[in-house]
GROMACS .gro file of C-alpha atoms in nm:
model
  399
    1MET     CA    1  -0.909   9.498   4.220
    2SER     CA    2  -1.105   9.333   4.502
    3GLU     CA    3  -1.421   9.526   4.410
    4LEU     CA    4  -1.400   9.373   4.062
    5GLY     CA    5  -1.364   9.027   4.211
    6LEU     CA    6  -1.002   8.996   4.096
    7LYS     CA    7  -0.734   8.835   4.303
    8PRO     CA    8  -0.431   9.042   4.409
    9ALA     CA    9  -0.141   9.018   4.167
   10ALA     CA   10   0.101   8.736   4.249
   11SER     CA   11   0.381   8.898   4.051
   12PRO     CA   12   0.580   9.192   4.188
   13HIS     CA   13   0.632   9.320   3.835
   14ARG     CA   14   0.422   9.612   3.717
   15GLY     CA   15   0.350   9.729   3.366
   16GLY     CA   16   0.303  10.064   3.197
   17GLU     CA   17   0.529  10.332   3.052
   18THR     CA   18   0.553  10.525   3.378
   19HIS     CA   19   0.702  10.224   3.558
   20ALA     CA   20   0.925  10.142   3.260
   21LEU     CA   21   1.076  10.489   3.228
   22ALA     CA   22   1.131  10.515   3.602
   23ALA     CA   23   1.311  10.179   3.601
   24LEU     CA   24   1.523  10.288   3.306
   25ASP     CA   25   1.614  10.613   3.483
   26ASP     CA   26   1.728  10.417   3.790
   27ILE     CA   27   1.948  10.192   3.578
   28ILE     CA   28   2.105  10.480   3.385
   29ALA     CA   29   2.166  10.670   3.710
   30ASN     CA   30   2.374  10.375   3.830
   31GLU     CA   31   2.659  10.448   3.591
   32SER     CA   32   2.883  10.172   3.720
   33TYR     CA   33   2.612   9.906   3.679
   34THR     CA   34   2.523  10.022   3.327
   35THR     CA   35   2.885  10.040   3.216
   36THR     CA   36   3.014   9.713   3.361
   37PHE     CA   37   2.703   9.495   3.327
   38SER     CA   38   2.796   9.143   3.215
   39LYS     CA   39   2.516   8.887   3.192
   40PRO     CA   40   2.716   8.574   3.293
   41SER     CA   41   2.828   8.755   3.610
   42THR     CA   42   2.475   8.831   3.733
   43ALA     CA   43   2.331   8.602   3.999
   44PRO     CA   44   2.030   8.388   3.903
   45THR     CA   45   1.956   8.349   4.275
   46ALA     CA   46   1.915   8.722   4.345
   47PHE     CA   47   1.552   8.813   4.411
   48SER     CA   48   1.540   9.122   4.630
   49PRO     CA   49   1.653   9.303   4.427
   50GLN     CA   50   1.711   9.101   4.112
   51ALA     CA   51   2.051   9.114   3.939
   52THR     CA   52   1.938   9.219   3.591
   53THR     CA   53   1.737   9.511   3.452
   54LEU     CA   54   1.398   9.336   3.438
   55LEU     CA   55   1.303   9.560   3.146
   56SER     CA   56   1.233   9.277   2.898
   57PRO     CA   57   0.858   9.263   2.981
   58HIS     CA   58   0.838   9.633   2.894
   59HIS     CA   59   1.009   9.569   2.560
   60HIS     CA   60   0.757   9.294   2.493
   61PHE     CA   61   0.450   9.502   2.572
   62GLY     CA   62   0.582   9.820   2.412
   63SER     CA   63   0.597  10.024   2.731
   64LEU     CA   64   0.969  10.083   2.672
   65SER     CA   65   1.126  10.154   2.335
   66VAL     CA   66   1.419   9.928   2.250
   67ARG     CA   67   1.579  10.220   2.065
   68LEU     CA   68   1.546  10.448   2.366
   69PHE     CA   69   1.707  10.186   2.587
   70TYR     CA   70   1.991  10.137   2.337
   71HIS     CA   71   2.072  10.507   2.300
   72ARG     CA   72   2.061  10.582   2.671
   73VAL     CA   73   2.288  10.290   2.755
   74GLN     CA   74   2.524  10.375   2.469
   75GLU     CA   75   2.546  10.732   2.593
   76VAL     CA   76   2.672  10.611   2.932
   77ILE     CA   77   2.918  10.360   2.784
   78ASN     CA   78   3.065  10.619   2.545
   79ARG     CA   79   3.157  10.866   2.818
   80PRO     CA   80   3.537  10.905   2.827
   81ALA     CA   81   3.558  10.802   3.191
   82ASN     CA   82   3.375  10.475   3.119
   83LYS     CA   83   3.527  10.351   2.796
   84LYS     CA   84   3.818  10.163   2.953
   85ARG     CA   85   3.611   9.980   3.212
   86ALA     CA   86   3.305   9.910   2.998
   87SER     CA   87   3.201   9.550   2.947
   88THR     CA   88   3.175   9.440   2.586
   89ILE     CA   89   2.946   9.264   2.341
   90PRO     CA   90   2.803   8.999   2.366
   91THR     CA   91   2.770   9.001   2.746
   92ASN     CA   92   2.696   9.371   2.804
   93LEU     CA   93   2.355   9.539   2.785
   94ILE     CA   94   2.392   9.622   2.417
   95GLY     CA   95   2.483   9.260   2.352
   96GLN     CA   96   2.153   9.148   2.502
   97LEU     CA   97   1.965   9.359   2.249
   98LEU     CA   98   2.174   9.210   1.969
   99PHE     CA   99   2.088   8.856   2.080
  100ARG     CA  100   1.724   8.961   2.077
  101ASP     CA  101   1.757   9.089   1.720
  102MET     CA  102   1.949   8.777   1.617
  103TYR     CA  103   1.656   8.558   1.717
  104PHE     CA  104   1.408   8.794   1.550
  105GLY     CA  105   1.615   8.769   1.233
  106ALA     CA  106   1.622   8.389   1.245
  107GLN     CA  107   1.247   8.377   1.287
  108ALA     CA  108   1.194   8.622   1.001
  109ALA     CA  109   1.405   8.404   0.772
  110LEU     CA  110   1.230   8.075   0.853
  111GLY     CA  111   0.874   8.182   0.935
  112TYR     CA  112   0.647   7.950   1.128
  113SER     CA  113   0.887   7.655   1.106
  114PHE     CA  114   1.138   7.842   1.324
  115ALA     CA  115   0.935   7.753   1.635
  116GLN     CA  116   0.939   7.377   1.575
  117THR     CA  117   1.175   7.098   1.476
  118TYR     CA  118   0.965   6.944   1.200
  119ASN     CA  119   1.054   7.091   0.860
  120ASN     CA  120   1.306   7.329   1.021
  121SER     CA  121   1.627   7.345   0.819
  122HIS     CA  122   1.847   7.475   1.102
  123VAL     CA  123   1.736   7.260   1.398
  124ARG     CA  124   1.891   6.923   1.467
  125PHE     CA  125   1.650   6.634   1.493
  126ILE     CA  126   1.670   6.447   1.823
  127PRO     CA  127   1.410   6.181   1.911
  128TRP     CA  128   1.300   6.341   2.238
  129HIS     CA  129   1.023   6.203   2.455
  130LEU     CA  130   0.680   6.373   2.425
  131PRO     CA  131   0.720   6.484   2.060
  132SER     CA  132   0.480   6.731   1.903
  133LYS     CA  133   0.194   6.623   1.681
  134ILE     CA  134   0.201   6.769   1.331
  135ASP     CA  135  -0.090   6.874   1.112
  136PRO     CA  136  -0.024   6.690   0.781
  137SER     CA  137  -0.213   6.956   0.586
  138ASN     CA  138   0.037   7.232   0.664
  139GLY     CA  139   0.334   7.071   0.838
  140LEU     CA  140   0.290   7.280   1.153
  141ILE     CA  141   0.273   7.172   1.516
  142THR     CA  142  -0.082   7.139   1.648
  143GLY     CA  143  -0.023   7.231   2.013
  144GLU     CA  144  -0.070   6.866   2.115
  145TYR     CA  145   0.195   6.603   2.176
  146THR     CA  146   0.237   6.227   2.182
  147ILE     CA  147   0.284   6.065   2.522
  148ASP     CA  148   0.531   5.797   2.419
  149SER     CA  149   0.641   5.743   2.779
  150GLU     CA  150   0.422   5.765   3.089
  151GLU     CA  151   0.736   5.820   3.294
  152ALA     CA  152   0.843   6.113   3.078
  153GLU     CA  153   0.495   6.266   3.104
  154LYS     CA  154   0.512   6.235   3.483
  155TRP     CA  155   0.854   6.401   3.484
  156PHE     CA  156   0.724   6.680   3.263
  157GLN     CA  157   0.435   6.759   3.496
  158ARG     CA  158   0.659   6.751   3.802
  159TRP     CA  159   0.903   6.986   3.627
  160LYS     CA  160   0.627   7.223   3.518
  161PHE     CA  161   0.474   7.261   3.863
  162GLY     CA  162   0.795   7.268   4.069
  163ARG     CA  163   0.795   6.930   4.240
  164THR     CA  164   1.090   6.748   4.083
  165GLY     CA  165   1.252   6.690   4.421
  166PHE     CA  166   1.546   6.909   4.317
  167PRO     CA  167   1.498   7.233   4.519
  168TRP     CA  168   1.686   7.459   4.276
  169ILE     CA  169   1.476   7.348   3.979
  170ASP     CA  170   1.154   7.363   4.181
  171ALA     CA  171   1.231   7.712   4.312
  172LEU     CA  172   1.283   7.842   3.959
  173MET     CA  173   0.969   7.684   3.819
  174ARG     CA  174   0.762   7.814   4.108
  175GLN     CA  175   0.905   8.162   4.058
  176LEU     CA  176   0.815   8.141   3.689
  177ARG     CA  177   0.459   8.036   3.764
  178GLN     CA  178   0.406   8.289   4.044
  179GLU     CA  179   0.589   8.592   3.904
  180GLY     CA  180   0.610   8.536   3.529
  181TRP     CA  181   0.984   8.583   3.524
  182ILE     CA  182   1.310   8.408   3.610
  183HIS     CA  183   1.672   8.510   3.556
  184HIS     CA  184   1.831   8.415   3.227
  185LEU     CA  185   2.069   8.162   3.386
  186GLY     CA  186   1.773   8.016   3.572
  187ARG     CA  187   1.604   7.965   3.235
  188HIS     CA  188   1.920   7.793   3.121
  189ALA     CA  189   1.912   7.559   3.419
  190VAL     CA  190   1.550   7.447   3.387
  191ALA     CA  191   1.573   7.415   3.007
  192CYS     CA  192   1.886   7.201   3.023
  193PHE     CA  193   1.727   6.987   3.296
  194LEU     CA  194   1.413   6.920   3.091
  195THR     CA  195   1.596   6.836   2.768
  196ARG     CA  196   1.956   6.715   2.740
  197GLY     CA  197   2.047   6.731   3.110
  198GLY     CA  198   1.793   6.501   3.275
  199CYS     CA  199   1.448   6.432   3.131
  200TYR     CA  200   1.523   6.400   2.757
  201ILE     CA  201   1.192   6.569   2.681
  202ASP     CA  202   1.123   6.770   2.366
  203TRP     CA  203   1.230   7.135   2.396
  204GLU     CA  204   0.897   7.232   2.239
  205ARG     CA  205   0.719   7.122   2.560
  206GLY     CA  206   0.932   7.359   2.765
  207ALA     CA  207   0.891   7.643   2.516
  208GLU     CA  208   0.513   7.607   2.546
  209VAL     CA  209   0.527   7.638   2.925
  210PHE     CA  210   0.744   7.949   2.897
  211GLU     CA  211   0.506   8.093   2.639
  212GLU     CA  212   0.219   8.043   2.883
  213TRP     CA  213   0.386   8.189   3.190
  214LEU     CA  214   0.656   8.440   3.090
  215LEU     CA  215   0.569   8.809   3.103
  216ASP     CA  216   0.845   8.887   2.854
  217HIS     CA  217   0.768   8.605   2.611
  218GLU     CA  218   0.871   8.664   2.252
  219THR     CA  219   0.831   8.365   2.022
  220SER     CA  220   1.164   8.429   1.854
  221CYS     CA  221   1.368   8.472   2.173
  222ASN     CA  222   1.193   8.194   2.361
  223THR     CA  223   1.229   7.950   2.073
  224GLY     CA  224   1.590   8.046   2.007
  225ASN     CA  225   1.690   8.005   2.369
  226TRP     CA  226   1.523   7.663   2.396
  227GLN     CA  227   1.703   7.553   2.080
  228TRP     CA  228   2.028   7.689   2.226
  229LEU     CA  229   1.986   7.508   2.559
  230SER     CA  230   1.871   7.182   2.404
  231CYS     CA  231   2.174   7.200   2.170
  232THR     CA  232   1.955   7.162   1.865
  233ALA     CA  233   2.065   7.498   1.722
  234PHE     CA  234   2.295   7.793   1.800
  235PHE     CA  235   2.500   7.593   2.055
  236ALA     CA  236   2.650   7.244   2.028
  237GLN     CA  237   2.840   7.164   2.349
  238PHE     CA  238   2.581   6.916   2.469
  239TYR     CA  239   2.819   6.753   2.720
  240ARG     CA  240   2.807   7.067   2.937
  241CYS     CA  241   2.509   7.038   3.169
  242TYR     CA  242   2.385   7.251   3.457
  243SER     CA  243   2.395   7.057   3.782
  244PRO     CA  244   2.086   7.128   3.999
  245ILE     CA  245   2.317   7.107   4.300
  246ALA     CA  246   2.663   7.244   4.218
  247PHE     CA  247   2.547   7.532   3.998
  248PRO     CA  248   2.320   7.710   4.251
  249LYS     CA  249   2.576   7.657   4.528
  250LYS     CA  250   2.815   7.872   4.326
  251TRP     CA  251   2.576   8.166   4.356
  252ASP     CA  252   2.388   8.105   4.679
  253ASP     CA  253   2.565   7.870   4.918
  254GLU     CA  254   2.317   7.946   5.198
  255GLY     CA  255   2.015   7.863   4.981
  256ALA     CA  256   1.824   8.187   5.042
  257PHE     CA  257   1.657   8.168   4.699
  258VAL     CA  258   1.532   7.814   4.762
  259ARG     CA  259   1.413   7.898   5.114
  260HIS     CA  260   1.215   8.189   4.971
  261LEU     CA  261   1.038   7.993   4.694
  262VAL     CA  262   1.030   7.644   4.845
  263PRO     CA  263   0.923   7.745   5.197
  264GLU     CA  264   0.868   7.388   5.313
  265LEU     CA  265   1.250   7.359   5.318
  266LYS     CA  266   1.320   7.695   5.484
  267GLU     CA  267   1.437   7.539   5.813
  268TYR     CA  268   1.673   7.292   5.648
  269GLY     CA  269   2.041   7.318   5.727
  270LYS     CA  270   2.277   7.466   5.471
  271LYS     CA  271   2.437   7.127   5.412
  272TYR     CA  272   2.112   6.978   5.283
  273ILE     CA  273   1.928   7.270   5.125
  274TYR     CA  274   2.006   7.152   4.769
  275GLU     CA  275   2.000   6.780   4.856
  276PRO     CA  276   1.730   6.744   5.123
  277TRP     CA  277   1.686   6.373   5.057
  278LYS     CA  278   2.027   6.315   5.217
  279ALA     CA  279   1.921   6.465   5.550
  280PRO     CA  280   1.876   6.213   5.835
  281ILE     CA  281   1.512   6.142   5.924
  282ALA     CA  282   1.561   6.291   6.270
  283ASP     CA  283   1.676   6.618   6.113
  284GLN     CA  284   1.390   6.616   5.863
  285LYS     CA  285   1.144   6.592   6.152
  286GLU     CA  286   1.324   6.862   6.346
  287TRP     CA  287   1.305   7.092   6.046
  288GLY     CA  288   0.936   7.012   5.993
  289CYS     CA  289   0.947   6.859   5.645
  290LEU     CA  290   0.973   6.494   5.539
  291ILE     CA  291   1.130   6.392   5.209
  292LYS     CA  292   0.918   6.116   5.061
  293GLY     CA  293   0.703   6.013   4.766
  294ASP     CA  294   0.643   6.225   4.457
  295GLN     CA  295   0.389   6.479   4.580
  296LEU     CA  296   0.380   6.791   4.794
  297GLY     CA  297   0.159   6.776   5.100
  298GLU     CA  298   0.139   6.715   5.471
  299GLU     CA  299   0.170   6.415   5.699
  300GLY     CA  300   0.055   6.478   6.050
  301ASP     CA  301   0.251   6.772   6.186
  302PHE     CA  302   0.500   6.762   5.900
  303LYS     CA  303   0.508   6.906   5.553
  304VAL     CA  304   0.610   6.669   5.275
  305TYR     CA  305   0.851   6.746   4.992
  306PRO     CA  306   0.910   6.484   4.718
  307LYS     CA  307   1.218   6.274   4.666
  308PRO     CA  308   1.417   6.355   4.351
  309MET     CA  309   1.243   6.201   4.052
  310PHE     CA  310   1.562   6.038   3.928
  311ASP     CA  311   1.935   6.007   3.987
  312PHE     CA  312   2.067   6.319   3.814
  313ASN     CA  313   2.415   6.186   3.738
  314GLU     CA  314   2.270   5.870   3.584
  315ARG     CA  315   2.018   6.060   3.375
  316ARG     CA  316   2.274   6.315   3.262
  317GLY     CA  317   2.489   6.033   3.125
  318ILE     CA  318   2.193   5.878   2.943
  319CYS     CA  319   2.096   6.211   2.790
  320ILE     CA  320   2.448   6.293   2.676
  321GLU     CA  321   2.477   5.957   2.503
  322GLY     CA  322   2.138   6.009   2.341
  323VAL     CA  323   2.225   6.352   2.204
  324LYS     CA  324   2.569   6.232   2.098
  325ASN     CA  325   2.407   5.954   1.898
  326ALA     CA  326   2.162   6.195   1.738
  327TYR     CA  327   2.450   6.424   1.640
  328HIS     CA  328   2.622   6.123   1.487
  329VAL     CA  329   2.314   6.037   1.281
  330GLY     CA  330   2.313   6.400   1.171
  331LEU     CA  331   1.951   6.474   1.077
  332TYR     CA  332   1.786   6.815   1.066
  333GLY     CA  333   1.417   6.889   1.091
  334ASN     CA  334   1.367   6.924   0.716
  335ASP     CA  335   1.534   6.594   0.626
  336PRO     CA  336   1.301   6.370   0.422
  337ARG     CA  337   1.361   6.088   0.671
  338VAL     CA  338   1.234   6.308   0.953
  339LYS     CA  339   0.931   6.407   0.752
  340ASP     CA  340   0.832   6.054   0.645
  341GLY     CA  341   0.919   5.880   0.973
  342SER     CA  342   1.197   5.658   0.840
  343TRP     CA  343   1.442   5.826   1.079
  344ARG     CA  344   1.357   5.546   1.323
  345LYS     CA  345   1.562   5.301   1.115
  346LEU     CA  346   1.873   5.501   1.205
  347PHE     CA  347   1.831   5.464   1.582
  348ASP     CA  348   1.866   5.153   1.794
  349ASP     CA  349   1.531   5.051   1.947
  350ARG     CA  350   1.697   5.062   2.290
  351ALA     CA  351   1.798   5.426   2.243
  352GLU     CA  352   1.648   5.695   2.465
  353GLY     CA  353   1.334   5.845   2.316
  354PRO     CA  354   1.052   5.706   2.100
  355THR     CA  355   1.269   5.508   1.861
  356GLU     CA  356   1.096   5.170   1.836
  357GLY     CA  357   0.909   5.060   1.524
  358THR     CA  358   0.898   5.233   1.188
  359LYS     CA  359   0.611   5.483   1.198
  360GLY     CA  360   0.697   5.842   1.279
  361PRO     CA  361   0.564   5.981   1.608
  362THR     CA  362   0.437   6.310   1.474
  363VAL     CA  363   0.242   6.298   1.149
  364GLU     CA  364  -0.071   6.092   1.095
  365GLY     CA  365  -0.041   5.845   0.809
  366GLN     CA  366   0.339   5.830   0.779
  367SER     CA  367   0.460   5.519   0.601
  368GLY     CA  368   0.775   5.504   0.810
  369THR     CA  369   0.996   5.409   0.517
  370ALA     CA  370   1.201   5.596   0.262
  371ASP     CA  371   1.162   5.388  -0.054
  372GLY     CA  372   1.274   5.088   0.149
  373ASP     CA  373   1.638   5.196   0.141
  374GLU     CA  374   1.872   5.089   0.419
  375VAL     CA  375   2.101   5.361   0.554
  376ASP     CA  376   2.458   5.310   0.668
  377VAL     CA  377   2.482   5.537   0.972
  378GLU     CA  378   2.859   5.511   0.985
  379LYS     CA  379   2.887   5.679   0.644
  380MET     CA  380   2.663   5.973   0.732
  381ASP     CA  381   2.787   6.328   0.781
  382MET     CA  382   2.850   6.410   1.147
  383GLY     CA  383   2.722   6.763   1.087
  384VAL     CA  384   2.934   6.968   1.329
  385ASP     CA  385   3.274   6.956   1.482
  386GLN     CA  386   3.226   6.832   1.836
  387ASP     CA  387   3.487   7.053   1.995
  388GLU     CA  388   3.505   6.957   2.364
  389ARG     CA  389   3.672   7.273   2.486
  390GLU     CA  390   3.468   7.450   2.751
  391ALA     CA  391   3.285   7.767   2.652
  392GLU     CA  392   3.059   8.002   2.842
  393HIS     CA  393   2.687   8.007   2.778
  394LYS     CA  394   2.654   8.365   2.661
  395GLY     CA  395   2.328   8.352   2.473
  396GLY     CA  396   2.024   8.545   2.575
  397GLU     CA  397   1.817   8.854   2.536
  398ASN     CA  398   1.772   9.154   2.756
  399LYS     CA  399   1.653   9.025   3.090
   0.00000   0.00000   0.00000
């Protein structure tokens, strides 16, 4: 590699059929793991070794047959000694393949529009910040987006490059950028944080980052999971958000994952590892890292880690109200009012997101009206039953 002028690989993951088959053999040899695997029970903070199979990149690149994986796992599960203790669909290994096929099927049915909100019949329309620009000649996203809020753009860049000031989120985004992979529940956490659980930024922005950096990226699975986590499709319990503090503590109270990927905080005490901004200044200096500003860097003998970019509890409440209002309005991506821009008339100008004015944020030349008709929001269809019973996030593909 060095003789070719190439840098050493930053990712520990290796490709090729030889590696894939060896990894599969190791998994199948661990009969208990293969039989009892349950995705929600695997730790998103495990990194040496990881808690899941890590075979999804091989499925993506074709170095491991999905059918081979299915039959070898099924053979283990079907053994008489394993049937009673085997985990079940949708959380077991077979279930992960079925989720993968579910998303492939959804994409096959909708075509290009599956990967965007505009003109998508199954995705709820929510006026997120940083909406995609649309090519009026074909109705497809262009790969560019409108910066309707400088603050939202700043939040997006801090999220993307792992400097939000929330160590759990930053550790995950740094792992994604460095290794090309993060655990499924980690993907849940950063996706929820960017969309309905903090930033209120369009899920399409996050999907683009994942497309750029994930080794196992599949358009169908990536898109479907972002729609799931943004509660625009597949999942509707938008009031359930992943806390960047409480959730990782459940899995890694000592903060080993954060210390590994956010090394500037490695000396911090357990009490403050997920909330370093609460540490007394004297302790920050003792541990060699100051919490200040919005950038990473150094100040004299100290490293600098940014303050959190917002109050999470406050932002979570704002986001929940925003999504709740959008659910009440009840638009989907193929609604004529979404396509002509007149959706703005249904949202208060003070609402979160780019709601002011009449012109749509996405398509050049929109009139912003729908034949001049006024719409009574109170008489519109709510769309789904907002059942507030708790439910597990079980969605995902084989990771």
